[in-house]
Structure formats: structure tokens, C-alpha cells
Amino acid sequence: MKQAIHAAQAPDGPEAGEPSLTARIRDRYNDLSPMERQLADVILACPGELSGYSATELAGRAGVSKMTVSRLVRRLGYAGFEAARLAARRGGDWGSPLFLLPPGGPAPASASASAAVSDGDPAPLDAHFRRSAEALAATARQTDPAMLARAARALADARRIWVCGARNSAFLAGYARWQFIQVRGEVHQLAASGETMAETLADLAAGDLNQGDLLFLVGIRRRPPAIVRLLRIAGERGIPTILIADSHSALEAPPPPLTFRCETRSLAALDTHVAALAVIHALAAELIPLTGEAGRARIRAIEDLHERLGEL
């Protein structure tokens, strides 16, 4: 699976056999010093900007020394900073529009609009929709159908499912719960309002899924420390876990076998979550037939109660 993901992220063009700048950072992230990670985070946030900075300017932007810049690019396997700049200029992983943005961010809206008209490029709105479509396509290429089927089976067989996420990932975890409870019960939030994670986590039972619990964790960057610790503890306790993560940030804990990487980079400063939603929807679609008659009976019961309660 790891090889398949790397293949989907490999750059096009004459340097296709060479690992991209961001791939090198991801592969070595856990071995970097704190200052090198600080610099790496700046590069990963907008890798295209690297081509527009000198080593001194990049060091200043990241709040590190110029020596840290030199040390990081050598650790990544480049002969020097100019070689790293060239890698950024080539577009890196998969031709991300982020590599095409000028240093300092996009031009003012009026200038961007006139440039789009003169150059024949798509209007900004079209570009955002196109980027969302590209994120979906990239995620589809790196999603293993067999692994998706195994995850759906785990969702069907678990005694209880606990969904968890923080920041934007909290919304995605909530969406997953809303999808899953249509066809099966015992899908809970970890942790509910006013509760701590520990108060719920103490009750999670490992072991066979039909006798134990399943953790459904959404961890799109930037993951708070508590989410990272939860992932580690779940692994240590042997609690089966499905993880929805982004495709480009390094995981701070060993990923569980059922990890789905979603492309989230966008043309704006905010991530796009269309691919993560699509993976969750695909899992729900796979789950429906696995619940059989019990799932259909639950849907009928829910619809009957909707009518009696006058909720919809």
C-alpha cells in the first residue's frame, strides 16, 4: 500500500524517478531536529514559495538560522539550497498549484482577474472547483479498494464505534457518525460535550471486533497533541482504529493498518476536505449492504419515528 501511495504522488516529467521535495520531507520528518521541523513545516505549508526565496530569506521566514536551512537540504539529499529550489520549481509531488503561487501569496483580486483574462487561465472560481476535482482524483488513485472493504467490514462487525476528531476534523468525524448511525447503532462521539477523552477511553475494549470497540479517528493536519496521543494509546492498547488523514503531512505516531490518506491541499490558505468526505461516504456506502436486514430495519424504524415525531 505504501508503494502505491508513493507512486500516486510521484511527479511527472523528466525527474519522475526522483523523490519530490515534499516526499523527502515526509519520509525524514520524524528524524529532524526541532529547528529543522520548524523549517520543514514552513516549506510544506507552501512548497512553491521555496523557489522564490534565498536561503537567508527562508531562514528568516521560518525563524531559524541559515545553517539550519543548509543542514535540512543536505539531510533531504540535495547538494545544496539551489538544488532544493530547482526541485520546488519543477512542481514537486503531483503538479500542485501551490508550487505555482508567487512568493508572498496571490496577487490582489483585481490583478488576478485581469491576468486570468489575458492569459486565458480559468477564472478563480473555476480553478477552485478544478482543484477540488484534482483532490478527489488523487485520493481515488491512492485508495486501495480492498482496504476500503476491510474497513467497512470492521465498521459492520464492531460492538461499538467511537468517532473522534479535532478542529476541522471534528466536523468530519461528526459527518461520519451521522452516516454510520443510519444503518447501525452504538456509534458514539469520543468524547461527548463536557467529558474528557480518558473518561471514555477507559471503557474501550480491545479484541475481536464483534466483542470489542473500534476507533474511527479523523486526523487532518494540523493535529492537536491530544489527537496524536490518542492514536498512540489506541495502538498500545490494541484498539482497532480507522484513521482518515491528509496525504502530505507526516504522522506523529505509527499509522494503523487501516489508514486512508486524502489530498487536502487547495489554492487557498485553507485545506479542502472534499476528498475526506468522499472517503467517508464510500465507507458508509460499503457498510450499508454489510448490515443486511438489520440495517434496513433500522432505516425503516428511523423513518417511522421521523414521521411520528414530525421532525422532517
mmCIF file of C-alpha atoms in Angstrom:
data_model
loop_
_atom_site.group_PDB
_atom_site.id
_atom_site.type_symbol
_atom_site.label_atom_id
_atom_site.label_comp_id
_atom_site.label_asym_id
_atom_site.label_seq_id
_atom_site.Cartn_x
_atom_site.Cartn_y
_atom_site.Cartn_z
ATOM 1 C CA MET A 1 0.000 0.000 0.000
ATOM 2 C CA LYS A 2 2.823 2.385 0.856
ATOM 3 C CA GLN A 3 4.359 1.809 -2.567
ATOM 4 C CA ALA A 4 1.021 2.549 -4.216
ATOM 5 C CA ILE A 5 0.724 5.842 -2.364
ATOM 6 C CA HIS A 6 4.222 6.902 -3.350
ATOM 7 C CA ALA A 7 3.503 6.013 -6.965
ATOM 8 C CA ALA A 8 0.391 8.162 -6.977
ATOM 9 C CA GLN A 9 2.350 11.090 -5.583
ATOM 10 C CA ALA A 10 5.368 10.826 -7.880
ATOM 11 C CA PRO A 11 5.985 13.892 -10.070
ATOM 12 C CA ASP A 12 5.545 13.921 -13.822
ATOM 13 C CA GLY A 13 8.242 14.898 -16.305
ATOM 14 C CA PRO A 14 11.942 14.101 -16.742
ATOM 15 C CA GLU A 15 12.577 13.887 -12.992
ATOM 16 C CA ALA A 16 9.714 11.435 -12.354
ATOM 17 C CA GLY A 17 12.008 8.790 -10.877
ATOM 18 C CA GLU A 18 13.366 11.186 -8.261
ATOM 19 C CA PRO A 19 11.529 11.666 -4.914
ATOM 20 C CA SER A 20 9.907 15.073 -4.700
ATOM 21 C CA LEU A 21 10.862 17.753 -2.205
ATOM 22 C CA THR A 22 7.762 17.233 -0.066
ATOM 23 C CA ALA A 23 8.057 13.430 -0.259
ATOM 24 C CA ARG A 24 11.630 13.683 1.058
ATOM 25 C CA ILE A 25 10.473 15.886 3.927
ATOM 26 C CA ARG A 26 7.654 13.489 4.838
ATOM 27 C CA ASP A 27 9.960 10.473 4.737
ATOM 28 C CA ARG A 28 12.539 12.101 7.032
ATOM 29 C CA TYR A 29 10.277 14.269 9.183
ATOM 30 C CA ASN A 30 10.489 12.147 12.335
ATOM 31 C CA ASP A 31 14.310 12.244 12.207
ATOM 32 C CA LEU A 32 14.538 16.049 12.017
ATOM 33 C CA SER A 33 15.619 18.260 14.892
ATOM 34 C CA PRO A 34 13.029 20.719 16.342
ATOM 35 C CA MET A 35 14.501 23.616 14.345
ATOM 36 C CA GLU A 36 14.601 21.550 11.163
ATOM 37 C CA ARG A 37 10.948 20.576 11.702
ATOM 38 C CA GLN A 38 10.071 24.229 12.159
ATOM 39 C CA LEU A 39 11.662 24.958 8.782
ATOM 40 C CA ALA A 40 10.124 21.850 7.187
ATOM 41 C CA ASP A 41 6.641 22.949 8.314
ATOM 42 C CA VAL A 42 7.115 26.293 6.572
ATOM 43 C CA ILE A 43 8.146 24.561 3.339
ATOM 44 C CA LEU A 44 5.282 22.053 3.487
ATOM 45 C CA ALA A 45 2.750 24.830 4.091
ATOM 46 C CA CYS A 46 3.514 26.272 0.646
ATOM 47 C CA PRO A 47 6.358 24.419 -1.072
ATOM 48 C CA GLY A 48 6.210 26.514 -4.237
ATOM 49 C CA GLU A 49 7.422 29.567 -2.356
ATOM 50 C CA LEU A 50 10.801 27.913 -1.807
ATOM 51 C CA SER A 51 11.794 28.771 -5.376
ATOM 52 C CA GLY A 52 11.282 32.471 -4.692
ATOM 53 C CA TYR A 53 13.405 32.787 -1.570
ATOM 54 C CA SER A 54 17.108 32.878 -0.897
ATOM 55 C CA ALA A 55 18.423 30.685 1.911
ATOM 56 C CA THR A 56 18.678 33.759 4.124
ATOM 57 C CA GLU A 57 15.106 34.850 3.388
ATOM 58 C CA LEU A 58 13.729 31.368 4.011
ATOM 59 C CA ALA A 59 15.605 31.150 7.311
ATOM 60 C CA GLY A 60 14.143 34.475 8.375
ATOM 61 C CA ARG A 61 10.609 33.433 7.459
ATOM 62 C CA ALA A 62 10.930 30.206 9.436
ATOM 63 C CA GLY A 63 12.698 31.834 12.383
ATOM 64 C CA VAL A 64 15.754 29.590 12.117
ATOM 65 C CA SER A 65 19.404 30.073 11.195
ATOM 66 C CA LYS A 66 20.788 29.888 7.674
ATOM 67 C CA MET A 67 22.857 26.923 8.892
ATOM 68 C CA THR A 68 19.584 25.096 9.657
ATOM 69 C CA VAL A 69 18.499 25.641 6.045
ATOM 70 C CA SER A 70 21.771 24.194 4.757
ATOM 71 C CA ARG A 71 21.585 21.278 7.162
ATOM 72 C CA LEU A 72 17.993 20.433 6.199
ATOM 73 C CA VAL A 73 18.551 20.465 2.424
ATOM 74 C CA ARG A 74 21.588 18.212 2.820
ATOM 75 C CA ARG A 75 19.614 15.868 5.060
ATOM 76 C CA LEU A 76 16.978 15.717 2.315
ATOM 77 C CA GLY A 77 19.623 14.552 -0.135
ATOM 78 C CA TYR A 78 20.211 17.764 -2.089
ATOM 79 C CA ALA A 79 23.698 19.018 -2.885
ATOM 80 C CA GLY A 80 22.726 22.498 -1.703
ATOM 81 C CA PHE A 81 19.942 25.047 -1.449
ATOM 82 C CA GLU A 82 19.907 25.755 -5.181
ATOM 83 C CA ALA A 83 19.171 22.086 -5.901
ATOM 84 C CA ALA A 84 16.231 22.224 -3.476
ATOM 85 C CA ARG A 85 14.959 25.391 -5.152
ATOM 86 C CA LEU A 86 15.082 23.631 -8.512
ATOM 87 C CA ALA A 87 13.060 20.728 -7.091
ATOM 88 C CA ALA A 88 10.407 23.181 -5.893
ATOM 89 C CA ARG A 89 10.396 24.877 -9.296
ATOM 90 C CA ARG A 90 9.663 21.584 -11.054
ATOM 91 C CA GLY A 91 6.373 21.323 -9.236
ATOM 92 C CA GLY A 92 7.144 18.572 -6.753
ATOM 93 C CA ASP A 93 4.770 15.788 -5.956
ATOM 94 C CA TRP A 94 1.987 15.932 -8.465
ATOM 95 C CA GLY A 95 1.871 19.386 -10.054
ATOM 96 C CA SER A 96 0.168 21.134 -7.137
ATOM 97 C CA PRO A 97 -0.986 24.681 -7.957
ATOM 98 C CA LEU A 98 0.659 25.635 -4.662
ATOM 99 C CA PHE A 99 4.029 25.283 -6.426
ATOM 100 C CA LEU A 100 2.887 27.910 -8.935
ATOM 101 C CA LEU A 101 1.945 30.612 -6.435
ATOM 102 C CA PRO A 102 4.422 33.523 -6.281
ATOM 103 C CA PRO A 103 6.271 34.199 -3.000
ATOM 104 C CA GLY A 104 4.136 36.093 -0.535
ATOM 105 C CA GLY A 105 0.815 34.668 -1.770
ATOM 106 C CA PRO A 106 -1.507 35.523 -4.675
ATOM 107 C CA ALA A 107 -1.807 38.960 -6.193
ATOM 108 C CA PRO A 108 -4.738 41.265 -5.299
ATOM 109 C CA ALA A 109 -8.081 40.168 -6.668
ATOM 110 C CA SER A 110 -8.221 42.840 -9.379
ATOM 111 C CA ALA A 111 -4.755 41.967 -10.678
ATOM 112 C CA SER A 112 -5.511 38.244 -10.578
ATOM 113 C CA ALA A 113 -8.708 38.681 -12.543
ATOM 114 C CA SER A 114 -7.063 40.722 -15.294
ATOM 115 C CA ALA A 115 -4.183 38.261 -15.535
ATOM 116 C CA ALA A 116 -6.614 35.353 -15.821
ATOM 117 C CA VAL A 117 -8.414 37.047 -18.676
ATOM 118 C CA SER A 118 -5.243 37.983 -20.530
ATOM 119 C CA ASP A 119 -3.571 34.606 -20.107
ATOM 120 C CA GLY A 120 -6.666 32.563 -20.878
ATOM 121 C CA ASP A 121 -6.471 30.805 -17.497
ATOM 122 C CA PRO A 122 -9.646 29.638 -15.756
ATOM 123 C CA ALA A 123 -11.446 32.159 -13.554
ATOM 124 C CA PRO A 124 -10.583 31.864 -9.835
ATOM 125 C CA LEU A 125 -13.877 30.111 -9.006
ATOM 126 C CA ASP A 126 -13.330 27.563 -11.784
ATOM 127 C CA ALA A 127 -9.803 26.983 -10.501
ATOM 128 C CA HIS A 128 -11.083 26.174 -7.007
ATOM 129 C CA PHE A 129 -13.589 23.651 -8.349
ATOM 130 C CA ARG A 130 -10.919 22.141 -10.577
ATOM 131 C CA ARG A 131 -8.581 21.797 -7.609
ATOM 132 C CA SER A 132 -11.324 20.011 -5.658
ATOM 133 C CA ALA A 133 -11.766 17.597 -8.557
ATOM 134 C CA GLU A 134 -7.992 17.022 -8.635
ATOM 135 C CA ALA A 135 -8.008 16.292 -4.888
ATOM 136 C CA LEU A 136 -10.742 13.702 -5.389
ATOM 137 C CA ALA A 137 -8.888 12.086 -8.297
ATOM 138 C CA ALA A 138 -5.573 11.950 -6.405
ATOM 139 C CA THR A 139 -7.258 10.391 -3.366
ATOM 140 C CA ALA A 140 -9.075 7.833 -5.517
ATOM 141 C CA ARG A 141 -5.764 6.769 -7.082
ATOM 142 C CA GLN A 142 -4.152 6.100 -3.724
ATOM 143 C CA THR A 143 -7.138 4.403 -2.048
ATOM 144 C CA ASP A 144 -6.969 0.613 -2.053
ATOM 145 C CA PRO A 145 -10.463 -0.866 -2.708
ATOM 146 C CA ALA A 146 -9.575 -3.989 -0.739
ATOM 147 C CA MET A 147 -8.569 -1.911 2.264
ATOM 148 C CA LEU A 148 -11.786 0.108 1.968
ATOM 149 C CA ALA A 149 -13.739 -3.159 2.041
ATOM 150 C CA ARG A 150 -11.812 -4.323 5.141
ATOM 151 C CA ALA A 151 -12.555 -1.039 6.893
ATOM 152 C CA ALA A 152 -16.258 -1.293 6.059
ATOM 153 C CA ARG A 153 -16.315 -4.842 7.440
ATOM 154 C CA ALA A 154 -14.659 -3.579 10.630
ATOM 155 C CA LEU A 155 -17.346 -0.893 10.925
ATOM 156 C CA ALA A 156 -20.047 -3.523 10.483
ATOM 157 C CA ASP A 157 -18.580 -6.030 12.955
ATOM 158 C CA ALA A 158 -17.553 -3.754 15.827
ATOM 159 C CA ARG A 159 -19.616 -3.904 19.002
ATOM 160 C CA ARG A 160 -19.300 -0.134 19.340
ATOM 161 C CA ILE A 161 -17.769 2.595 17.164
ATOM 162 C CA TRP A 162 -16.203 5.702 18.666
ATOM 163 C CA VAL A 163 -15.618 8.653 16.342
ATOM 164 C CA CYS A 164 -13.181 11.403 17.198
ATOM 165 C CA GLY A 165 -11.579 14.437 15.598
ATOM 166 C CA ALA A 166 -10.457 17.949 16.491
ATOM 167 C CA ARG A 167 -10.706 21.321 14.772
ATOM 168 C CA ASN A 168 -11.907 20.758 11.172
ATOM 169 C CA SER A 169 -11.580 17.035 11.738
ATOM 170 C CA ALA A 170 -14.323 17.243 14.398
ATOM 171 C CA PHE A 171 -16.823 18.163 11.686
ATOM 172 C CA LEU A 172 -15.631 15.283 9.521
ATOM 173 C CA ALA A 173 -15.890 12.832 12.434
ATOM 174 C CA GLY A 174 -19.392 14.092 13.137
ATOM 175 C CA TYR A 175 -20.329 13.574 9.496
ATOM 176 C CA ALA A 176 -19.000 10.004 9.674
ATOM 177 C CA ARG A 177 -21.114 9.299 12.756
ATOM 178 C CA TRP A 178 -24.214 10.709 11.077
ATOM 179 C CA GLN A 179 -23.628 8.435 8.083
ATOM 180 C CA PHE A 180 -22.948 5.282 10.110
ATOM 181 C CA ILE A 181 -25.913 5.613 12.509
ATOM 182 C CA GLN A 182 -28.318 5.325 9.609
ATOM 183 C CA VAL A 183 -27.687 1.580 9.395
ATOM 184 C CA ARG A 184 -26.157 0.562 12.737
ATOM 185 C CA GLY A 185 -26.361 1.527 16.380
ATOM 186 C CA GLU A 186 -23.722 2.077 19.035
ATOM 187 C CA VAL A 187 -21.840 4.837 17.199
ATOM 188 C CA HIS A 188 -20.617 7.337 19.780
ATOM 189 C CA GLN A 189 -18.614 10.542 19.993
ATOM 190 C CA LEU A 190 -15.297 10.395 21.817
ATOM 191 C CA ALA A 191 -15.515 12.492 23.859
ATOM 192 C CA ALA A 192 -19.018 13.917 24.309
ATOM 193 C CA SER A 193 -19.517 17.517 25.385
ATOM 194 C CA GLY A 194 -18.222 18.078 28.903
ATOM 195 C CA GLU A 195 -16.323 14.779 29.030
ATOM 196 C CA THR A 196 -12.621 14.069 28.857
ATOM 197 C CA MET A 197 -11.114 11.537 26.474
ATOM 198 C CA ALA A 198 -9.819 9.471 29.386
ATOM 199 C CA GLU A 199 -13.295 9.007 30.873
ATOM 200 C CA THR A 200 -14.468 7.381 27.642
ATOM 201 C CA LEU A 201 -11.229 5.731 26.563
ATOM 202 C CA ALA A 202 -11.101 3.754 29.818
ATOM 203 C CA ASP A 203 -14.192 1.837 28.649
ATOM 204 C CA LEU A 204 -12.913 0.922 25.181
ATOM 205 C CA ALA A 205 -12.309 -2.802 24.884
ATOM 206 C CA ALA A 206 -9.780 -4.332 22.518
ATOM 207 C CA GLY A 207 -10.018 -7.781 20.971
ATOM 208 C CA ASP A 208 -12.253 -9.264 18.290
ATOM 209 C CA LEU A 209 -14.345 -6.573 16.667
ATOM 210 C CA ASN A 210 -17.643 -8.281 17.326
ATOM 211 C CA GLN A 211 -16.739 -8.280 21.017
ATOM 212 C CA GLY A 212 -14.776 -5.032 21.179
ATOM 213 C CA ASP A 213 -14.689 -1.424 20.125
ATOM 214 C CA LEU A 214 -13.484 0.379 17.029
ATOM 215 C CA LEU A 215 -11.972 3.867 16.974
ATOM 216 C CA PHE A 216 -12.743 5.970 13.910
ATOM 217 C CA LEU A 217 -10.270 8.834 14.083
ATOM 218 C CA VAL A 218 -10.102 11.794 11.702
ATOM 219 C CA GLY A 219 -6.698 13.456 11.889
ATOM 220 C CA ILE A 220 -6.312 16.014 9.109
ATOM 221 C CA ARG A 221 -3.420 18.395 9.614
ATOM 222 C CA ARG A 222 -2.866 20.258 11.919
ATOM 223 C CA ARG A 223 -3.426 17.591 14.545
ATOM 224 C CA PRO A 224 -3.540 18.755 18.185
ATOM 225 C CA PRO A 225 -1.230 16.845 20.560
ATOM 226 C CA ALA A 226 -4.209 15.164 22.254
ATOM 227 C CA ILE A 227 -5.238 13.504 18.970
ATOM 228 C CA VAL A 228 -1.697 12.242 18.401
ATOM 229 C CA ARG A 229 -1.558 10.836 21.934
ATOM 230 C CA LEU A 230 -4.959 9.185 21.431
ATOM 231 C CA LEU A 231 -3.668 7.474 18.279
ATOM 232 C CA ARG A 232 -0.607 6.190 20.145
ATOM 233 C CA ILE A 233 -2.604 4.921 23.125
ATOM 234 C CA ALA A 234 -5.099 3.150 20.866
ATOM 235 C CA GLY A 235 -2.183 1.374 19.198
ATOM 236 C CA GLU A 236 -0.613 0.430 22.519
ATOM 237 C CA ARG A 237 -3.915 -0.964 23.816
ATOM 238 C CA GLY A 238 -4.654 -2.889 20.636
ATOM 239 C CA ILE A 239 -7.863 -0.998 19.867
ATOM 240 C CA PRO A 240 -8.694 -1.407 16.153
ATOM 241 C CA THR A 241 -8.520 2.010 14.502
ATOM 242 C CA ILE A 242 -9.539 3.503 11.193
ATOM 243 C CA LEU A 243 -7.635 6.724 10.505
ATOM 244 C CA ILE A 244 -8.575 9.380 7.967
ATOM 245 C CA ALA A 245 -5.509 11.593 7.406
ATOM 246 C CA ASP A 246 -4.198 14.031 4.837
ATOM 247 C CA SER A 247 -1.723 12.910 2.216
ATOM 248 C CA HIS A 248 1.099 15.364 2.786
ATOM 249 C CA SER A 249 1.796 15.904 6.485
ATOM 250 C CA ALA A 250 3.952 13.461 8.407
ATOM 251 C CA LEU A 251 2.091 11.439 11.028
ATOM 252 C CA GLU A 252 3.464 11.920 14.508
ATOM 253 C CA ALA A 253 2.550 8.354 15.535
ATOM 254 C CA PRO A 254 2.686 4.977 13.778
ATOM 255 C CA PRO A 255 -0.347 4.804 11.442
ATOM 256 C CA PRO A 256 -2.799 1.931 11.932
ATOM 257 C CA PRO A 257 -3.153 -0.592 9.086
ATOM 258 C CA LEU A 258 -6.491 0.937 8.054
ATOM 259 C CA THR A 259 -5.220 4.433 7.257
ATOM 260 C CA PHE A 260 -6.706 6.436 4.391
ATOM 261 C CA ARG A 261 -4.673 9.341 3.039
ATOM 262 C CA CYS A 262 -6.741 12.142 1.487
ATOM 263 C CA GLU A 263 -5.491 15.006 -0.654
ATOM 264 C CA THR A 264 -6.441 18.238 1.114
ATOM 265 C CA ARG A 265 -4.227 20.934 -0.389
ATOM 266 C CA SER A 266 -6.058 23.748 -2.127
ATOM 267 C CA LEU A 267 -5.464 27.046 -3.897
ATOM 268 C CA ALA A 268 -6.347 28.928 -0.717
ATOM 269 C CA ALA A 269 -4.769 29.050 2.716
ATOM 270 C CA LEU A 270 -7.477 26.657 3.956
ATOM 271 C CA ASP A 271 -7.467 22.943 3.193
ATOM 272 C CA THR A 272 -10.159 21.373 1.041
ATOM 273 C CA HIS A 273 -11.953 18.440 2.652
ATOM 274 C CA VAL A 274 -13.961 17.148 -0.312
ATOM 275 C CA ALA A 275 -11.757 14.048 -0.625
ATOM 276 C CA ALA A 276 -12.044 13.175 3.071
ATOM 277 C CA LEU A 277 -15.829 13.475 2.815
ATOM 278 C CA ALA A 278 -15.768 11.244 -0.268
ATOM 279 C CA VAL A 279 -13.792 8.523 1.538
ATOM 280 C CA ILE A 280 -16.189 8.631 4.499
ATOM 281 C CA HIS A 281 -19.147 8.454 2.126
ATOM 282 C CA ALA A 282 -17.568 5.485 0.316
ATOM 283 C CA LEU A 283 -17.116 3.692 3.646
ATOM 284 C CA ALA A 284 -20.766 4.324 4.516
ATOM 285 C CA ALA A 285 -21.852 3.038 1.107
ATOM 286 C CA GLU A 286 -19.803 -0.140 1.631
ATOM 287 C CA LEU A 287 -21.251 -0.507 5.138
ATOM 288 C CA ILE A 288 -24.926 -0.471 4.076
ATOM 289 C CA PRO A 289 -25.071 -3.900 2.376
ATOM 290 C CA LEU A 290 -22.928 -5.443 5.124
ATOM 291 C CA THR A 291 -25.576 -4.630 7.748
ATOM 292 C CA GLY A 292 -28.145 -6.694 5.824
ATOM 293 C CA GLU A 293 -31.727 -6.858 7.038
ATOM 294 C CA ALA A 294 -30.801 -5.336 10.397
ATOM 295 C CA GLY A 295 -29.569 -2.215 8.623
ATOM 296 C CA ARG A 296 -32.708 -1.955 6.502
ATOM 297 C CA ALA A 297 -34.897 -2.450 9.578
ATOM 298 C CA ARG A 298 -33.038 0.364 11.341
ATOM 299 C CA ILE A 299 -33.601 2.733 8.420
ATOM 300 C CA ARG A 300 -37.319 1.852 8.406
ATOM 301 C CA ALA A 301 -37.552 2.446 12.149
ATOM 302 C CA ILE A 302 -35.803 5.817 11.851
ATOM 303 C CA GLU A 303 -38.112 6.934 9.048
ATOM 304 C CA ASP A 304 -41.174 5.835 11.013
ATOM 305 C CA LEU A 305 -40.024 7.837 14.040
ATOM 306 C CA HIS A 306 -39.323 10.871 11.830
ATOM 307 C CA GLU A 307 -42.964 10.811 10.775
ATOM 308 C CA ARG A 308 -44.355 10.240 14.276
ATOM 309 C CA LEU A 309 -42.213 12.967 15.782
ATOM 310 C CA GLY A 310 -42.833 15.354 12.886
ATOM 311 C CA GLU A 311 -39.111 16.108 12.720
ATOM 312 C CA LEU A 312 -38.764 16.441 8.946
#
